[in-house]
Coordinates of C-alpha atoms in Angstrom, one line a residue:
Chain A
X1 CA -38.8 28.8 52.3
X2 CA -39.9 25.8 50.3
X3 CA -37.2 23.3 49.1
X4 CA -38.0 24.1 45.5
X5 CA -37.3 27.8 45.9
X6 CA -34.1 27.0 47.8
X7 CA -32.8 25.0 44.9
X8 CA -33.8 27.6 42.3
X9 CA -32.0 30.1 44.4
X10 CA -28.9 28.0 44.7
X11 CA -28.9 27.6 40.9
X12 CA -29.0 31.4 40.6
X13 CA -26.2 31.8 43.1
X14 CA -24.0 29.3 41.2
X15 CA -24.8 30.9 37.9
X16 CA -24.0 34.4 39.3
X17 CA -20.8 33.0 40.8
X18 CA -19.8 32.0 37.3
X19 CA -20.3 35.5 36.0
X20 CA -23.9 35.3 34.8
X21 CA -25.2 38.9 35.2
X22 CA -28.8 37.9 34.4
X23 CA -28.7 35.4 37.3
X24 CA -27.2 38.0 39.5
X25 CA -30.0 40.4 38.6
X26 CA -32.6 37.7 39.3
X27 CA -31.0 36.9 42.6
X28 CA -31.0 40.6 43.6
X29 CA -34.7 41.0 42.7
X30 CA -35.6 38.2 45.1
X31 CA -34.4 40.3 48.0
X32 CA -33.8 43.9 47.1
X33 CA -37.2 45.2 48.2
X34 CA -36.6 43.6 51.6
X35 CA -33.2 45.1 51.9
X36 CA -34.5 48.6 50.9
X37 CA -37.4 48.3 53.3
X38 CA -35.0 47.4 56.2
X39 CA -32.7 50.3 55.4
X40 CA -35.6 52.7 55.0
X41 CA -37.2 51.7 58.2
X42 CA -34.0 51.8 60.2
X43 CA -32.5 55.0 58.8
X44 CA -35.8 56.7 57.9
X45 CA -34.0 58.5 55.0
X46 CA -34.4 57.6 51.3
X47 CA -30.9 58.9 50.5
X48 CA -29.3 56.8 53.2
X49 CA -31.4 53.8 52.3
X50 CA -30.3 54.2 48.7
X51 CA -26.7 54.2 49.8
X52 CA -27.1 51.2 51.9
X53 CA -28.8 49.3 49.0
X54 CA -26.0 50.2 46.7
X55 CA -23.2 49.3 49.1
X56 CA -24.9 46.1 50.3
X57 CA -25.4 44.7 46.8
X58 CA -22.0 45.8 45.5
X59 CA -20.5 43.9 48.5
X60 CA -22.6 40.9 47.5
X61 CA -21.4 41.2 43.9
X62 CA -17.7 41.4 44.9
X63 CA -17.9 38.7 47.4
X64 CA -20.3 36.2 45.9
X65 CA -17.4 34.0 44.9
X66 CA -16.7 33.4 48.6
X67 CA -20.3 32.4 49.4
X68 CA -20.1 28.7 50.1
X69 CA -23.6 27.8 51.0
X70 CA -22.6 27.4 54.7
X71 CA -25.7 29.5 55.6
X72 CA -28.8 30.7 53.8
X73 CA -28.1 33.3 51.2
X74 CA -30.7 35.7 52.8
X75 CA -29.0 35.4 56.2
X76 CA -25.7 36.3 54.6
X77 CA -27.3 39.2 52.7
X78 CA -29.1 40.5 55.8
X79 CA -25.8 40.3 57.7
X80 CA -24.2 42.5 55.1
X81 CA -27.1 44.9 54.9
X82 CA -27.6 45.3 58.7
X83 CA -23.9 45.8 59.3
X84 CA -24.0 48.7 56.8
X85 CA -27.1 50.1 58.5
X86 CA -25.4 49.7 61.9
X87 CA -22.4 51.8 60.6
X88 CA -24.8 54.4 59.3
X89 CA -26.6 54.6 62.7
X90 CA -23.4 54.8 64.6
X91 CA -22.1 57.5 62.4
X92 CA -24.9 59.8 63.3
X93 CA -23.2 61.7 66.0
X94 CA -26.1 63.8 67.0
X95 CA -29.3 61.9 67.4
X96 CA -31.4 63.7 69.9
X97 CA -34.6 63.2 68.0
X98 CA -35.2 62.1 64.5
X99 CA -37.2 64.5 62.5
X100 CA -39.6 63.4 59.9
X101 CA -38.0 65.9 57.6
X102 CA -34.7 65.0 56.2
X103 CA -32.3 66.6 53.7
X104 CA -32.2 64.7 50.4
X105 CA -30.4 65.1 47.1
X106 CA -33.5 66.8 45.8
X107 CA -34.0 69.1 48.9
X108 CA -36.0 68.8 52.1
X109 CA -38.3 65.8 52.2
X110 CA -41.0 64.9 54.6
X111 CA -40.6 61.1 55.1
X112 CA -44.1 60.6 56.2
X113 CA -45.3 62.2 53.0
X114 CA -43.0 60.1 50.9
X115 CA -44.2 56.9 52.4
X116 CA -46.8 54.9 50.6
X117 CA -50.0 55.2 52.6
X118 CA -51.6 51.8 53.1
X119 CA -54.7 53.0 54.8
X120 CA -56.2 55.9 53.0
X121 CA -58.3 57.9 55.5
X122 CA -60.4 60.8 54.6
X123 CA -61.1 61.8 58.2
X124 CA -58.8 64.8 58.9
X125 CA -58.8 64.3 62.7
X126 CA -58.0 60.6 62.4
X127 CA -55.2 61.5 59.9
X128 CA -53.8 64.0 62.3
X129 CA -53.8 61.6 65.2
X130 CA -52.2 58.9 63.1
X131 CA -49.6 61.4 62.0
X132 CA -48.8 62.4 65.6
X133 CA -48.6 58.8 66.6
X134 CA -46.2 58.0 63.8
X135 CA -43.9 60.9 64.8
X136 CA -44.0 59.7 68.4
X137 CA -43.1 56.2 67.3
X138 CA -40.3 57.5 65.2
X139 CA -38.9 59.3 68.2
X140 CA -39.3 56.2 70.3
X141 CA -37.5 54.1 67.7
X142 CA -34.7 56.8 67.6
X143 CA -34.3 56.2 71.4
X144 CA -33.2 52.6 70.9
X145 CA -29.6 51.6 70.5
X146 CA -28.6 50.7 66.9
X147 CA -28.6 47.0 67.7
X148 CA -32.0 47.1 69.6
X149 CA -33.4 49.0 66.6
X150 CA -32.2 46.4 64.1
X151 CA -33.5 43.5 66.1
X152 CA -36.8 45.2 66.6
X153 CA -37.0 46.1 62.9
X154 CA -36.1 42.6 61.7
X155 CA -38.5 40.9 64.1
X156 CA -41.4 43.3 64.1
X157 CA -41.5 44.7 60.6
X158 CA -39.6 42.0 58.6
X159 CA -41.0 39.0 60.5
X160 CA -37.6 37.2 60.8
X161 CA -37.3 34.6 63.4
X162 CA -35.0 35.4 66.4
X163 CA -32.7 32.6 65.5
X164 CA -32.2 34.0 62.0
X165 CA -31.7 37.5 63.4
X166 CA -29.0 36.2 65.7
X167 CA -27.3 34.6 62.8
X168 CA -27.6 37.8 60.7
X169 CA -26.1 39.8 63.5
X170 CA -23.4 37.3 64.3
X171 CA -24.7 36.7 67.7
X172 CA -26.9 34.2 69.5
X173 CA -30.7 33.7 69.5
X174 CA -30.6 34.4 73.3
X175 CA -28.8 37.8 72.7
X176 CA -31.4 38.7 70.0
X177 CA -34.2 37.8 72.5
X178 CA -32.7 40.0 75.2
X179 CA -32.3 42.9 72.7
X180 CA -36.0 42.5 71.6
X181 CA -37.1 42.5 75.2
X182 CA -35.2 45.7 76.0
X183 CA -36.4 47.4 72.8
X184 CA -40.0 46.5 73.6
X185 CA -39.7 47.8 77.1
X186 CA -38.2 51.1 75.8
X187 CA -40.9 51.5 73.2
X188 CA -43.6 51.0 75.8
X189 CA -42.0 53.5 78.2
X190 CA -41.6 56.0 75.4
X191 CA -45.1 55.7 74.0
X192 CA -46.8 55.6 77.3
X193 CA -50.6 56.0 76.9
X194 CA -50.3 56.2 73.2
X195 CA -49.8 52.5 73.0
Chain B
X1 CA -45.8 22.5 83.8
X2 CA -44.3 25.3 85.8
X3 CA -47.1 27.1 87.5
X4 CA -44.7 29.1 89.8
X5 CA -43.7 31.5 87.1
X6 CA -42.6 34.9 88.4
X7 CA -44.4 37.9 86.9
X8 CA -41.1 39.4 85.6
X9 CA -40.3 36.1 83.9
X10 CA -43.8 35.9 82.5
X11 CA -43.5 39.4 81.1
X12 CA -40.3 38.5 79.2
X13 CA -42.1 35.5 77.8
X14 CA -45.1 37.7 76.8
X15 CA -42.8 39.7 74.6
X16 CA -41.8 36.5 72.8
X17 CA -45.3 35.2 72.8
X18 CA -46.5 38.2 70.8
X19 CA -44.0 37.2 68.1
X20 CA -44.9 33.5 68.2
X21 CA -41.5 32.6 69.6
X22 CA -42.6 30.4 72.5
X23 CA -42.5 26.6 72.6
X24 CA -45.7 24.8 73.3
X25 CA -44.6 24.2 76.9
X26 CA -43.7 27.8 77.5
X27 CA -47.0 28.9 76.0
X28 CA -48.9 26.6 78.3
X29 CA -47.0 28.0 81.3
X30 CA -47.7 31.5 80.3
X31 CA -51.4 30.8 79.7
X32 CA -51.7 29.3 83.2
X33 CA -50.0 32.3 84.8
X34 CA -51.9 34.9 82.9
X35 CA -55.2 33.3 83.7
X36 CA -54.5 33.8 87.4
X37 CA -52.6 37.1 87.3
X38 CA -54.3 40.4 86.6
X39 CA -51.0 42.3 86.2
X40 CA -49.7 40.0 83.5
X41 CA -53.0 39.9 81.8
X42 CA -52.9 43.7 81.5
X43 CA -49.3 43.5 80.3
X44 CA -50.4 41.2 77.5
X45 CA -53.1 43.6 76.5
X46 CA -50.7 46.5 76.6
X47 CA -48.2 44.6 74.4
X48 CA -51.0 44.0 71.8
X49 CA -51.8 47.7 71.9
X50 CA -48.1 48.5 71.3
X51 CA -47.9 46.2 68.4
X52 CA -50.9 47.7 66.8
X53 CA -49.6 51.2 67.3
X54 CA -46.1 50.5 66.0
X55 CA -47.5 49.0 62.9
X56 CA -48.7 52.4 61.7
X57 CA -45.1 53.6 61.6
X58 CA -43.9 51.0 59.1
X59 CA -42.4 52.5 56.0
X60 CA -42.9 50.9 52.6
X61 CA -40.3 52.4 50.2
X62 CA -41.8 53.7 47.0
X63 CA -41.4 51.8 43.8
X64 CA -39.7 54.8 42.3
X65 CA -37.0 54.6 45.0
X66 CA -36.6 50.8 44.3
X67 CA -36.3 51.4 40.6
X68 CA -33.7 54.2 41.1
X69 CA -31.7 51.9 43.4
X70 CA -31.8 49.1 40.8
X71 CA -30.6 51.4 38.1
X72 CA -27.8 52.7 40.2
X73 CA -26.7 49.1 41.0
X74 CA -26.9 47.8 37.4
X75 CA -24.9 50.8 36.2
X76 CA -22.2 50.3 38.8
X77 CA -22.0 46.5 38.2
X78 CA -21.7 47.1 34.4
X79 CA -18.8 49.6 35.1
X80 CA -17.0 47.1 37.4
X81 CA -17.6 44.4 34.9
X82 CA -16.2 46.4 32.0
X83 CA -13.2 47.5 34.0
X84 CA -12.6 43.9 35.0
X85 CA -12.6 42.8 31.3
X86 CA -10.1 45.5 30.5
X87 CA -7.7 44.1 33.2
X88 CA -4.8 41.8 32.3
X89 CA -5.8 38.2 32.9
X90 CA -3.7 37.7 36.1
X91 CA -5.5 40.7 37.7
X92 CA -8.9 39.4 36.8
X93 CA -8.1 36.2 38.7
X94 CA -7.9 38.1 42.0
X95 CA -11.1 37.8 44.1
X96 CA -11.8 41.6 44.2
X97 CA -11.8 41.6 40.4
X98 CA -15.3 40.2 40.2
X99 CA -16.9 36.8 39.8
X100 CA -15.0 33.6 39.3
X101 CA -15.7 30.1 40.0
X102 CA -15.2 28.8 43.6
X103 CA -14.2 25.5 42.2
X104 CA -11.6 27.1 40.0
X105 CA -9.9 28.8 42.9
X106 CA -7.2 26.3 43.9
X107 CA -6.3 25.7 40.2
X108 CA -6.2 29.4 39.5
X109 CA -4.0 30.1 42.5
X110 CA -1.7 27.4 41.4
X111 CA -1.7 28.7 37.8
X112 CA -0.8 32.2 39.1
X113 CA 2.1 30.7 40.9
X114 CA 3.2 28.7 38.0
X115 CA 2.7 31.5 35.5
X116 CA 4.9 33.8 37.6
X117 CA 7.5 31.1 37.9
X118 CA 7.3 30.3 34.2
X119 CA 7.7 33.9 33.2
X120 CA 11.1 34.1 34.8
X121 CA 12.5 30.7 34.2
X122 CA 10.6 28.4 31.8
X123 CA 12.1 27.9 28.4
X124 CA 9.8 28.5 25.3
X125 CA 7.5 25.7 24.4
X126 CA 9.3 25.1 21.1
X127 CA 12.4 24.0 23.0
X128 CA 10.5 21.5 25.2
X129 CA 8.8 18.7 23.2
X130 CA 5.8 17.5 25.2
X131 CA 6.2 20.4 27.7
X132 CA 3.7 23.1 28.5
X133 CA 3.2 26.0 25.9
X134 CA 3.7 28.8 28.4
X135 CA 0.5 30.8 28.9
X136 CA -1.7 28.4 26.8
X137 CA -1.8 25.5 29.2
X138 CA -0.8 27.1 32.5
X139 CA -4.4 26.9 33.8
X140 CA -3.9 23.1 33.6
X141 CA -0.9 23.1 36.0
X142 CA -2.1 21.8 39.3
X143 CA 1.1 21.4 41.2
X144 CA 4.8 21.7 40.7
X145 CA 6.5 18.6 42.0
X146 CA 10.2 19.5 41.7
X147 CA 12.6 21.8 40.0
X148 CA 16.0 20.8 38.6
X149 CA 18.3 23.6 37.4
X150 CA 21.0 22.5 34.9
X151 CA 24.5 23.9 34.2
X152 CA 23.5 25.4 30.8
X153 CA 21.0 27.8 32.5
X154 CA 17.9 25.7 31.6
X155 CA 15.6 24.3 34.2
X156 CA 13.7 21.0 34.4
X157 CA 10.3 21.1 36.1
X158 CA 8.0 18.2 36.9
X159 CA 4.4 19.1 37.5
X160 CA 0.9 17.6 37.8
X161 CA -1.6 18.6 35.2
X162 CA -5.4 18.8 35.4
X163 CA -7.2 18.4 32.1
X164 CA -10.9 19.0 31.5
X165 CA -12.7 16.1 29.9
X166 CA -16.2 15.6 28.8
X167 CA -18.5 12.7 29.2
X168 CA -21.9 12.4 27.5
X169 CA -24.3 9.6 27.9
X170 CA -27.5 8.3 29.5
X171 CA -27.9 8.3 33.2
X172 CA -28.0 4.5 33.1
X173 CA -24.7 4.2 31.4
X174 CA -22.3 2.8 33.9
X175 CA -19.6 5.5 33.5
X176 CA -22.1 8.3 33.7
X177 CA -23.8 6.9 36.7
X178 CA -20.6 6.3 38.6
X179 CA -19.5 9.9 37.8
X180 CA -22.8 11.2 39.1
X181 CA -22.6 9.2 42.2
X182 CA -19.0 10.5 42.7
X183 CA -20.3 14.0 42.3
X184 CA -22.8 13.5 45.1
X185 CA -19.8 13.3 47.4
X186 CA -17.8 16.3 45.9
X187 CA -16.1 17.9 48.8
X188 CA -15.8 21.4 47.3
X189 CA -19.0 22.3 45.6
X190 CA -22.5 21.9 47.2
X191 CA -24.1 23.1 44.0
X192 CA -22.5 20.2 42.1
X193 CA -23.8 17.7 44.7
X194 CA -27.3 19.2 44.3
X195 CA -27.1 19.0 40.5
X196 CA -26.0 15.4 40.5
X197 CA -28.9 14.5 42.9
X198 CA -31.3 16.3 40.6
X199 CA -30.3 13.9 37.8
X200 CA -30.1 10.8 39.9
X201 CA -33.5 11.3 41.6
X202 CA -35.0 9.8 38.4
X203 CA -33.2 6.5 39.2
X204 CA -34.0 6.4 42.9
X205 CA -35.3 2.8 42.4
X206 CA -31.7 1.7 42.1
X207 CA -30.1 0.7 45.4
X208 CA -26.8 2.4 44.7
X209 CA -28.6 5.7 44.0
X210 CA -30.7 5.4 47.2
X211 CA -27.6 4.6 49.2
X212 CA -25.9 7.7 47.9
X213 CA -28.9 9.9 48.7
X214 CA -29.3 8.4 52.2
X215 CA -25.6 9.0 52.8
X216 CA -26.0 12.6 51.7
X217 CA -29.1 13.1 53.8
X218 CA -27.4 11.8 56.9
X219 CA -23.9 13.2 56.5
X220 CA -23.8 16.2 54.2
X221 CA -22.8 19.3 56.0
X222 CA -24.9 21.6 53.7
X223 CA -28.6 22.0 54.6
X224 CA -29.6 22.6 51.0
X225 CA -28.0 19.4 49.9
X226 CA -29.6 17.4 52.6
X227 CA -33.0 18.9 51.7
X228 CA -32.4 17.9 48.1
X229 CA -31.5 14.3 49.1
X230 CA -34.7 14.2 51.2
X231 CA -36.8 15.5 48.3
X232 CA -35.3 12.8 46.0
X233 CA -36.0 10.1 48.5
X234 CA -39.7 11.0 48.9
X235 CA -41.0 8.3 46.5
X236 CA -39.2 5.7 48.6
X237 CA -40.2 7.0 52.0
X238 CA -41.8 3.6 52.7
X239 CA -38.6 1.6 52.0
X240 CA -37.3 0.1 55.2
X241 CA -33.7 1.3 54.8
X242 CA -34.9 4.8 53.8
X243 CA -37.3 4.9 56.7
X244 CA -34.7 4.0 59.2
X245 CA -32.5 6.8 57.9
X246 CA -35.4 9.2 58.1
X247 CA -36.0 8.4 61.7
X248 CA -32.3 9.0 62.5
X249 CA -32.4 12.3 60.7
X250 CA -35.5 13.4 62.5
X251 CA -33.8 12.9 65.8
X252 CA -30.3 14.0 64.9
X253 CA -30.3 16.7 62.1
X254 CA -29.3 20.1 63.4
X255 CA -31.5 21.9 60.9
X256 CA -35.1 22.5 62.0
X257 CA -36.1 22.8 58.3
X258 CA -34.7 19.4 57.5
X259 CA -36.4 17.9 60.6
X260 CA -39.7 19.6 59.7
X261 CA -39.7 18.2 56.2
X262 CA -38.6 14.8 57.5
X263 CA -41.4 14.5 60.0
X264 CA -43.9 15.6 57.4
X265 CA -42.7 12.8 55.1
X266 CA -42.6 10.2 57.9
X267 CA -46.0 11.0 59.3
X268 CA -47.7 11.3 55.9
X269 CA -46.5 7.9 54.9
X270 CA -46.9 6.2 58.3
X271 CA -48.3 2.8 58.8
X272 CA -48.6 0.7 61.9
X273 CA -45.1 1.4 63.2
X274 CA -44.2 1.0 66.9
X275 CA -40.7 2.2 66.1
X276 CA -42.0 5.5 64.7
X277 CA -44.2 5.9 67.8
X278 CA -41.1 5.5 70.0
X279 CA -39.2 8.2 68.0
X280 CA -42.1 10.6 68.1
X281 CA -42.4 10.1 71.9
X282 CA -38.7 10.8 72.2
X283 CA -39.3 14.0 70.2
X284 CA -42.0 15.1 72.5
X285 CA -39.5 14.9 75.3
X286 CA -36.6 16.7 73.7
X287 CA -37.5 18.6 70.5
X288 CA -37.4 22.4 70.7
X289 CA -39.2 23.2 67.5
X290 CA -42.9 23.7 68.3
X291 CA -44.1 22.7 64.8
X292 CA -42.3 19.4 65.1
X293 CA -43.7 18.8 68.6
X294 CA -47.2 19.5 67.4
X295 CA -46.8 17.3 64.4
X296 CA -45.5 14.5 66.7
X297 CA -48.4 15.0 69.1
X298 CA -51.0 14.8 66.3
X299 CA -49.4 11.7 64.8
X300 CA -49.1 10.0 68.2
X301 CA -52.8 10.7 68.8
X302 CA -53.7 9.3 65.4
X303 CA -51.7 6.2 66.2
X304 CA -53.5 5.8 69.6
X305 CA -50.1 6.0 71.3
X306 CA -49.3 7.8 74.5
X307 CA -47.5 11.1 74.2
X308 CA -44.7 10.1 76.6
X309 CA -42.4 7.3 77.2
X310 CA -42.8 5.7 80.7

């Protein structure tokens, strides 16, 4: 992050701390897509991701007065969001395999169909293979422990540095490294020849 | 360079390499090992395949979902905010009630204490010339010094009072400048320190301002404040005292962001400086951050200096 952005962000934080709702909304808009993406990728459920979003930002709203610029705001926010995701993951008592179909407020929903497709492909066979691979990867991701999954998600999909991940999870860079290594090994074992 | 790297160690490093998390030295060690080891070479290829495969499973939440989430949140925040406004003032002061200024906390806490105390024992304002009008000035009460009950049931209280004052003037006015310089050292509010530097940066040609900024750059505990001081000092990066401070920061600051911006500033404004070469050589020996090491290496080469100290 460039210094200029950092200061604009700190101005927003201070204004929000003084009760400026516009500033709070602007602050949220800087990061809410990332938080939703993290929740969606970790929980693979739009409903749960929506709950995580709501809970995370309400915690931010209620506790912003205690934010004292001791760490980066996004580190603090990701710590809150990943802790809530961890709680959700731990609450799932039965997690044999994650199905692509989940129950939502609006009925059954196929996650893979609800996802924005980046690479439109008109070849049915290639689409089928990609779909199979996605399901396999979803199962491989479901085989990781909640912590491994979060580290993998934050590093692989969100591009956070391991040091930042360690801070967000309240642990060390070394522990995050070990987690990433274990997650990668498990993913390789689970995907076998598919990867 | 460690050429005796074991395959299992190399494979751990390969995982980090795929994410650009290796130092220059580690990368060189891995390269040397992989060039001579078929197994680790295959491992690297397999990891690249895994990365490519896993990428297809990334989920991008739809904009409809994002919009719905935002609406939920704004609705909830509006409700909380409305409920907070409806609360009695003492309830609103509690942290869970919503936003309130960090800086106001100690005074608010004291005011709560004083208000509770006053409700029970203070006499009405009309009976105490010069005393506090209960409720109206309680937020100004900073500290109760002592309490003296009297036989007629009244009580005498001695307290400190904080009053808000306003000062308006030009940055060059002595009073304003002194106030701004004091604000750069505010122990409570990093935001205030940043704001004061933002104003003072237009007067960085003055020595007292530079001294305050250098002090903040070298000693402030907040990374954002240090970056602000660094930004403000940029036009004077060639000034001897500033330059000396920058080299100290480059070696000592715990934040890689601050060190990165410091080395950029030092290197971009370098002249024929043996001292800087010495610092850069020192960095080549001990710096963990690969960008800073690379920047040092490039600068040393441009200065025709050796990469190491002997």
